[in-house]
Coordinates of C-alpha atoms in Angstrom, one line a residue:
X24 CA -17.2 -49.5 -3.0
X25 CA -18.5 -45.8 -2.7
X26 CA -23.0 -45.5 -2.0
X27 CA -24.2 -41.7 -2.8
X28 CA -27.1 -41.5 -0.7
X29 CA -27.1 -37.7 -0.3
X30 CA -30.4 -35.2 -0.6
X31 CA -32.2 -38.8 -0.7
X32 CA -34.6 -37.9 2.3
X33 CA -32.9 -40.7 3.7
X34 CA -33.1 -41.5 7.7
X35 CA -31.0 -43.7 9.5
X36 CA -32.8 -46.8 7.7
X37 CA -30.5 -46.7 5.7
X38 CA -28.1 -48.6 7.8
X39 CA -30.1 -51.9 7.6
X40 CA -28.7 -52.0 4.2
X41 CA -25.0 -52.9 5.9
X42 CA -25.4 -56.8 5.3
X43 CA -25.5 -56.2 1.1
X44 CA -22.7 -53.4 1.2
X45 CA -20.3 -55.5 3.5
X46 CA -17.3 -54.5 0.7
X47 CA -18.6 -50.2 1.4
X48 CA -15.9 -48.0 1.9
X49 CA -17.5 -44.8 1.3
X50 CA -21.3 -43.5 2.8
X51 CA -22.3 -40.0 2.1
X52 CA -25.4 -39.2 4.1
X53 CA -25.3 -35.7 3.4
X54 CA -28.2 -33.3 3.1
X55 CA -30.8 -36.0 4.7
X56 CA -32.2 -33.6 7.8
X57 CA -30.9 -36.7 9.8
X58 CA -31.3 -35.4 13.6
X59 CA -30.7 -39.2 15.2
X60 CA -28.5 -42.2 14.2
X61 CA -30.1 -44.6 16.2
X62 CA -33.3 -47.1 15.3
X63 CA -35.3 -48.0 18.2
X64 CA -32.8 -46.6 20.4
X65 CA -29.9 -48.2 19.0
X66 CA -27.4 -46.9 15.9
X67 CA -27.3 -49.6 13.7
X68 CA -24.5 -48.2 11.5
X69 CA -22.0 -49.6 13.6
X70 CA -23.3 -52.9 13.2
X71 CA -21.8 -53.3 10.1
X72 CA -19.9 -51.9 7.1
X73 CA -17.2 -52.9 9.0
X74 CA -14.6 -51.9 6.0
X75 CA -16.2 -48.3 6.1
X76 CA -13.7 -45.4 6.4
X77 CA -15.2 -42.3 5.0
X78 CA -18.6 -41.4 6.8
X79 CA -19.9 -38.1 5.1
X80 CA -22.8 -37.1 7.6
X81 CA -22.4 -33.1 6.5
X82 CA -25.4 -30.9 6.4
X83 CA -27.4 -32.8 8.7
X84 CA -29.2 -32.0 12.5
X85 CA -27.0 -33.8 14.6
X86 CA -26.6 -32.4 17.8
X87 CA -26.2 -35.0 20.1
X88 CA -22.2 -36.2 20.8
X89 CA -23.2 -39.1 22.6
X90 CA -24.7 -40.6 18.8
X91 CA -21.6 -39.5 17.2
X92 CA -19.4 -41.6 19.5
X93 CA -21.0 -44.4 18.7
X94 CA -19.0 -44.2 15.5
X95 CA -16.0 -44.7 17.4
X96 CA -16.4 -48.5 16.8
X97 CA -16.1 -48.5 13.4
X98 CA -12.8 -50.0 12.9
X99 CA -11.3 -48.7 9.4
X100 CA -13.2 -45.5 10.2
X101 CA -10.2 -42.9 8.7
X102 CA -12.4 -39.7 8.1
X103 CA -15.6 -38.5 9.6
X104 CA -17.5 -35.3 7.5
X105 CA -20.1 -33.6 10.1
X106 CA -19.9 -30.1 9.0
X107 CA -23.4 -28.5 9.0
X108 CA -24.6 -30.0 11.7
X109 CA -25.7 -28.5 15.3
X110 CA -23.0 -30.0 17.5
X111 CA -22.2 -27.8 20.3
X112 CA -19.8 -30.3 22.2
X113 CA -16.6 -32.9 21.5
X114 CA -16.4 -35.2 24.1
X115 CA -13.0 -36.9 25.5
X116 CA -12.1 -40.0 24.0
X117 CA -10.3 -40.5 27.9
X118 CA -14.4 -40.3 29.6
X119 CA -15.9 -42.0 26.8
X120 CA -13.3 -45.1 27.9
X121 CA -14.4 -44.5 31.3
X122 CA -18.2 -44.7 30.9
X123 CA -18.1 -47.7 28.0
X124 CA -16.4 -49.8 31.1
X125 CA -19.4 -48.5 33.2
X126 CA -22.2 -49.0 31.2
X127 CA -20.2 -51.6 29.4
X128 CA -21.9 -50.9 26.1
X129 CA -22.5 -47.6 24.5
X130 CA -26.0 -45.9 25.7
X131 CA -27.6 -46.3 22.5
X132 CA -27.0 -50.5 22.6
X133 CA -24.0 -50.5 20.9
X134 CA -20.3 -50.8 21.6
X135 CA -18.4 -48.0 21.6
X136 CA -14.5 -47.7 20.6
X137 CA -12.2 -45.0 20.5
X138 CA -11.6 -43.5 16.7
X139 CA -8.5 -45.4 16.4
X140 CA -8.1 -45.0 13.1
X141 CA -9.5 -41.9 12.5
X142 CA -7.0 -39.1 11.2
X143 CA -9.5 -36.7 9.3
X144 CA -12.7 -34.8 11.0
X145 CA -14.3 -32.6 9.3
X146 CA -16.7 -29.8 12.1
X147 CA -17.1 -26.4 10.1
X148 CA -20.4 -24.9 10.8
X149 CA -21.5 -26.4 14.0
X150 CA -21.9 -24.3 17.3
X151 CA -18.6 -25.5 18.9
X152 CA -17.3 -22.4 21.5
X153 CA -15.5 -24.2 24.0
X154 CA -11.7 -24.8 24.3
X155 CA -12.5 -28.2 26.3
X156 CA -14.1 -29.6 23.1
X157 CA -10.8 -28.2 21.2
X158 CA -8.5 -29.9 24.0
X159 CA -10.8 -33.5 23.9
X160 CA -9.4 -33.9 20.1
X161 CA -6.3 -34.9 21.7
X162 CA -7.9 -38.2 22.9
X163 CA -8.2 -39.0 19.7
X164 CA -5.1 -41.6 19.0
X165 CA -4.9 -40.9 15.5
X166 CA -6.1 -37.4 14.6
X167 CA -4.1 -35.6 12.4
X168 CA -6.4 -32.6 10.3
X169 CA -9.3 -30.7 11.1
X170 CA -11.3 -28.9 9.6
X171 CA -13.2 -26.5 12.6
X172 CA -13.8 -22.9 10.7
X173 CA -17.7 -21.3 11.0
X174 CA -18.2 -22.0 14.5
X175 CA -18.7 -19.4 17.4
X176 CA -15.2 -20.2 18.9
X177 CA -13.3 -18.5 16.1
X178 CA -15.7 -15.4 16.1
X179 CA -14.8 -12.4 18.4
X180 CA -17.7 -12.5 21.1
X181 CA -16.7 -8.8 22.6
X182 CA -17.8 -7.2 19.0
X183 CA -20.3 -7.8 16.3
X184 CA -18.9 -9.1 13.3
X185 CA -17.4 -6.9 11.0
X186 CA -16.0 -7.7 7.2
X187 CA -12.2 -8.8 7.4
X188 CA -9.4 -6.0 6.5
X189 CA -7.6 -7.0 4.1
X190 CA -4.0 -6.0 3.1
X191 CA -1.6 -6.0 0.5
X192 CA 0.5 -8.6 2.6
X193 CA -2.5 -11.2 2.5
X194 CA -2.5 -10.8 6.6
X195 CA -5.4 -13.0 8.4
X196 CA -8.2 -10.9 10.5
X197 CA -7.1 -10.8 14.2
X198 CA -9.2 -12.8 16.1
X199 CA -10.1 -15.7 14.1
X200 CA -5.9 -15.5 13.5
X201 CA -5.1 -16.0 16.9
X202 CA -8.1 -18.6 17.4
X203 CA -6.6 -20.9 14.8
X204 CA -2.6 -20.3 15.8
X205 CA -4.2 -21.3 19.6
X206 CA -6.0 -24.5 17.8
X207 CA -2.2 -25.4 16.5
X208 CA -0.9 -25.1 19.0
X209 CA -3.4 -27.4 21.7
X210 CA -3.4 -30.2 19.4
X211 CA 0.1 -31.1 18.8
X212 CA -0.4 -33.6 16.8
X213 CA -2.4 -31.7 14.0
X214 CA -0.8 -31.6 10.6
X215 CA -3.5 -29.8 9.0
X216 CA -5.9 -27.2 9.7
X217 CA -9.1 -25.6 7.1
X218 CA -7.3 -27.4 4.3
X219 CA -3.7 -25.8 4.8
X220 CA -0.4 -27.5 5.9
X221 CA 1.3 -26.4 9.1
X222 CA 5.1 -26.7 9.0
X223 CA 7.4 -26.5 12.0
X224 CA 7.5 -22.3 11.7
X225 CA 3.8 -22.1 12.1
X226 CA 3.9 -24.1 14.9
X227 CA 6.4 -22.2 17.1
X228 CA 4.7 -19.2 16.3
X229 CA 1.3 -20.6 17.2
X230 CA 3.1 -21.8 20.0
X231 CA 4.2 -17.7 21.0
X232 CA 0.3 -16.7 20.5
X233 CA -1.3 -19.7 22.5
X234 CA 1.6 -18.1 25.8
X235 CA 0.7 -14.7 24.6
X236 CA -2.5 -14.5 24.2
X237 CA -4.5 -17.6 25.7
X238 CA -6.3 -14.9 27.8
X239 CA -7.7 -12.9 25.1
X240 CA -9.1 -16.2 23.0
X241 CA -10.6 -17.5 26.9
X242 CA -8.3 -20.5 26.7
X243 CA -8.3 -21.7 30.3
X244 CA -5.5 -21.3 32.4
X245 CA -5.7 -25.4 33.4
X246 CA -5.6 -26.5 29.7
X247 CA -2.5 -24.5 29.2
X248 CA -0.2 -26.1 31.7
X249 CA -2.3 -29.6 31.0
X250 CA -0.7 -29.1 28.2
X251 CA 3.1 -28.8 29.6
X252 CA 2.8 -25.2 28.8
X253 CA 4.3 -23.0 31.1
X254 CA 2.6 -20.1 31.8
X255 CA 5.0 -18.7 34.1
X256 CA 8.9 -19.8 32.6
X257 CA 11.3 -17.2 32.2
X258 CA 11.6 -18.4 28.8
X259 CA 8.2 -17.6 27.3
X260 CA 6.7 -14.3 26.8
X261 CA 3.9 -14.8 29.4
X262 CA 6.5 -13.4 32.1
X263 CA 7.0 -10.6 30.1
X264 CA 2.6 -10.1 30.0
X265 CA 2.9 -10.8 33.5
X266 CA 5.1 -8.5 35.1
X267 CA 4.1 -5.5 32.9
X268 CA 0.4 -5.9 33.9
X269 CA 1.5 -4.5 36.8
X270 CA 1.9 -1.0 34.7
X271 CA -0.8 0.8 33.1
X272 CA 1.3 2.4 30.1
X273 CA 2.8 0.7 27.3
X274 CA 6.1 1.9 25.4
X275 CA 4.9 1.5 21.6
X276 CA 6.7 2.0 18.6
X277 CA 4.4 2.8 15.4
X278 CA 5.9 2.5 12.1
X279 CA 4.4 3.5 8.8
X280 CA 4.9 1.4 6.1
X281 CA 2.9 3.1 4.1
X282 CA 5.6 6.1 3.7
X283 CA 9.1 6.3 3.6
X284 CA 9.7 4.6 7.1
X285 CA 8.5 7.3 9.2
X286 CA 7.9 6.3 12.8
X287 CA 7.3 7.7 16.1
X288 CA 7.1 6.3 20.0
X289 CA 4.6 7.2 22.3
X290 CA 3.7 6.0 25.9
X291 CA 0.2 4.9 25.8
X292 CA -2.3 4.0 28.6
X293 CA -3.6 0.4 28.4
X294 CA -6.9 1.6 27.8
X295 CA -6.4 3.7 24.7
X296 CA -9.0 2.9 22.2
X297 CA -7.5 2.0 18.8
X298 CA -9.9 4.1 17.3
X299 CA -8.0 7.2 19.1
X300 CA -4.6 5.5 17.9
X301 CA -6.0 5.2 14.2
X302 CA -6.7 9.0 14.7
X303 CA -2.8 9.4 15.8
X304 CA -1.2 7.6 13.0
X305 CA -3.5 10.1 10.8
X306 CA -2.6 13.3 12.3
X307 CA 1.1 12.0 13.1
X308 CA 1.7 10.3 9.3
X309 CA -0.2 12.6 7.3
X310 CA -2.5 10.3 6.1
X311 CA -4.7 10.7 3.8
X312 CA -8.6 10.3 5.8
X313 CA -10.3 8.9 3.2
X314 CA -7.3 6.0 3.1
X315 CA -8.1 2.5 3.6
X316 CA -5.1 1.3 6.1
X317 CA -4.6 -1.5 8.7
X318 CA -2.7 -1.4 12.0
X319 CA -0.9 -4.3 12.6
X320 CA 1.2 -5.9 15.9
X321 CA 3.9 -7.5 15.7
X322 CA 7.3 -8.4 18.2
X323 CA 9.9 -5.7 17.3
X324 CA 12.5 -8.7 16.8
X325 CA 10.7 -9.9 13.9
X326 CA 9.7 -5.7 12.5
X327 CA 12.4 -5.1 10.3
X328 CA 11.9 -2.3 8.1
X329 CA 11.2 -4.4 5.1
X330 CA 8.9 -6.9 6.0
X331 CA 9.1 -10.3 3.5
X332 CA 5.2 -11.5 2.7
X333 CA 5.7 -14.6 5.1
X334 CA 6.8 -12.2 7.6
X335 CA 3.8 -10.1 7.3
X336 CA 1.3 -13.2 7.3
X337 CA 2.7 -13.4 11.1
X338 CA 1.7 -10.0 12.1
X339 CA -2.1 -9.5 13.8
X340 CA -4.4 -7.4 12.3
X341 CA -5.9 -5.1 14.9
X342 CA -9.1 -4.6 13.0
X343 CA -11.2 -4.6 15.9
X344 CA -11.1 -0.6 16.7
X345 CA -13.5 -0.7 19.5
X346 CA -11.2 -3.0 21.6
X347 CA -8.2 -0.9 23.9
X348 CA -4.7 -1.4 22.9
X349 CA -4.0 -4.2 25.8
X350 CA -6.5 -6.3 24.1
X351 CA -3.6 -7.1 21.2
X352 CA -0.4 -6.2 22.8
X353 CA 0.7 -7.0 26.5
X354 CA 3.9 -5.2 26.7
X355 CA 6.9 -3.2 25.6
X356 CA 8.1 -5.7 22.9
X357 CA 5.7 -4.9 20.4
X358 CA 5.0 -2.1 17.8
X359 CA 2.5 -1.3 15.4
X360 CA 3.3 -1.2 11.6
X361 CA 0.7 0.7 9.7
X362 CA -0.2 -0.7 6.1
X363 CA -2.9 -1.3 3.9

């Protein structure tokens, strides 16, 4: 059984209607302005519809986590929809366990469980900019897609936003790029992200980003190796990033794509804006100034001179041209491929 209660101007009164829809399997609540669960300090909705197992809360003010775990006790609960709402927090499944044995029921009068069954949650457009949120969805036993775009974590906070580059190659806009391969690659267990399927590729790569680049995206250091990361192995690139911080020039190969192969090499400060290497690639390809081009990174290993489409959706897009070069690439094993 499926209720459509959506753009009703419903509030959470609605959940006194649990003991007529016993059977419900579906509630979408969307569009209600609903900024509280709970009635008289308590959120009824996990008092019944015990079969529930899609909640569709979207569009919403809900900006209180504390309510939201008081779904956890919904038993068949399988997907939860709170996109549009102001969360700015995910709390750990792990402390939530911890304080339900304290307080022995959940602070709003109701006991609280631990999303067993939920595999699908659903967090576009909330205010979510923390990685410890990102990390507490691996509490959650059963979680296996997400859906986590629109929130301030994916946006670049060192620049203003800026409309995405595009290229002929379909290649993602840097930052967000390397957000979502560091979101693969905390939650293991994630099968799909923003609607698209990762396969075992995608994941070793995000894998080489999160090592890479978990400075750049503010990932902390502890979630890494809580993670069983290690940050210093001599088989990840992160030694690599460590020992050439110690130099302040870079070794770079850039290759334009956009001739007939043409590259050069060049020694580069850390520092060097990649507006100034834009310039370079102009002045050194014979480039057109009015032409709309891209620089990309990518690990030389995987640069060959004819880069497949999957290939290319691999390579970052260094769009950002106010950031210095060390802000994309770390060390010598990188170049930059010019394209559109």
């Amino acid at each position: 059984m499926i209720l459509l209660c959506s753009r009703c101007s419903l509030t959470p009164k609605v959940c006194l209607l649990d003991s007529k829809f016993a059977s419900l399997e579906e509630l979408h609540l969307s569009s209600n302005s609903i900024k509280s669960l709970a009635i008289n300090g308590e959120v009824k909705l996990i008092q019944g519809f015990h079969n529930l197992q899609l909640l569709n809360l979207e569009r919403n003010e809900l900006c209180d986590w504390n309510q939201i775990q008081q779904l956890s006790a919904l038993p068949k609960l399988s997907k939860l929809i709170l996109s549009g709402n102001l969360l700015k927090e995910i709390k750990d499944q792990v402390q939530a366990e911890e304080k339900k044995k304290e307080l022995k029921e959940g602070s709003f009068g109701c006991p609280q469980g631990s999303f067993d069954n939920l595999k699908s949650i659903l967090l576009d457009e909330n205010l979510i900019n923390d990685w410890v949120s990102i990390n507490a969805l691996n509490s959650f036993p059963s979680l296996t897609q997400l859906r986590i775009n629109g929130n301030p974590l994916l946006q670049n906070p060192s620049s203003s936003p800026s409309p995405p580059v595009s290229s002929s190659a379909g290649a993602p806009s840097s930052y967000s790029y390397l957000v979502r391969n560091v979101i693969i690659a905390v939650l293991k267990k994630l099968t799909l992200i923003n609607g698209s399927q990762i396969d075992l590729e995608e994941r070793e790569e995000a894998e080489k980003v999160l090592l890479r680049y978990y400075n750049t995206v503010s990932l902390p250091a502890s979630i890494v190796e809580q993670l069983g990361y290690s940050i210093n192995s001599t088989s990840s690139t992160s030694k690599t990033q460590s020992t050439s911080l110690s130099s302040d020039i870079l070794k770079i190969k850039i290759r334009n794509k956009l001739g007939a192969g043409d590259e050069i090499e060049r020694s580069l400060p850390r520092s060097t804006p990649l507006a100034a290497i834009r310039q370079l690639c102009i002045r050194s390809f014979k480039i057109q100034t009015d032409t709309n081009f891209t620089l990309f990174c990518a690990e030389r290993s995987t640069s060959a001179p004819s880069l497949k489409k999957k290939e290319m959706s691999h390579l970052i897009a260094m769009t950002d041209l106010t950031q210095p070069l060390s802000f994309y690439i770390w060390d010598d094993n990188f170049e930059i491929v010019v394209d559109f």
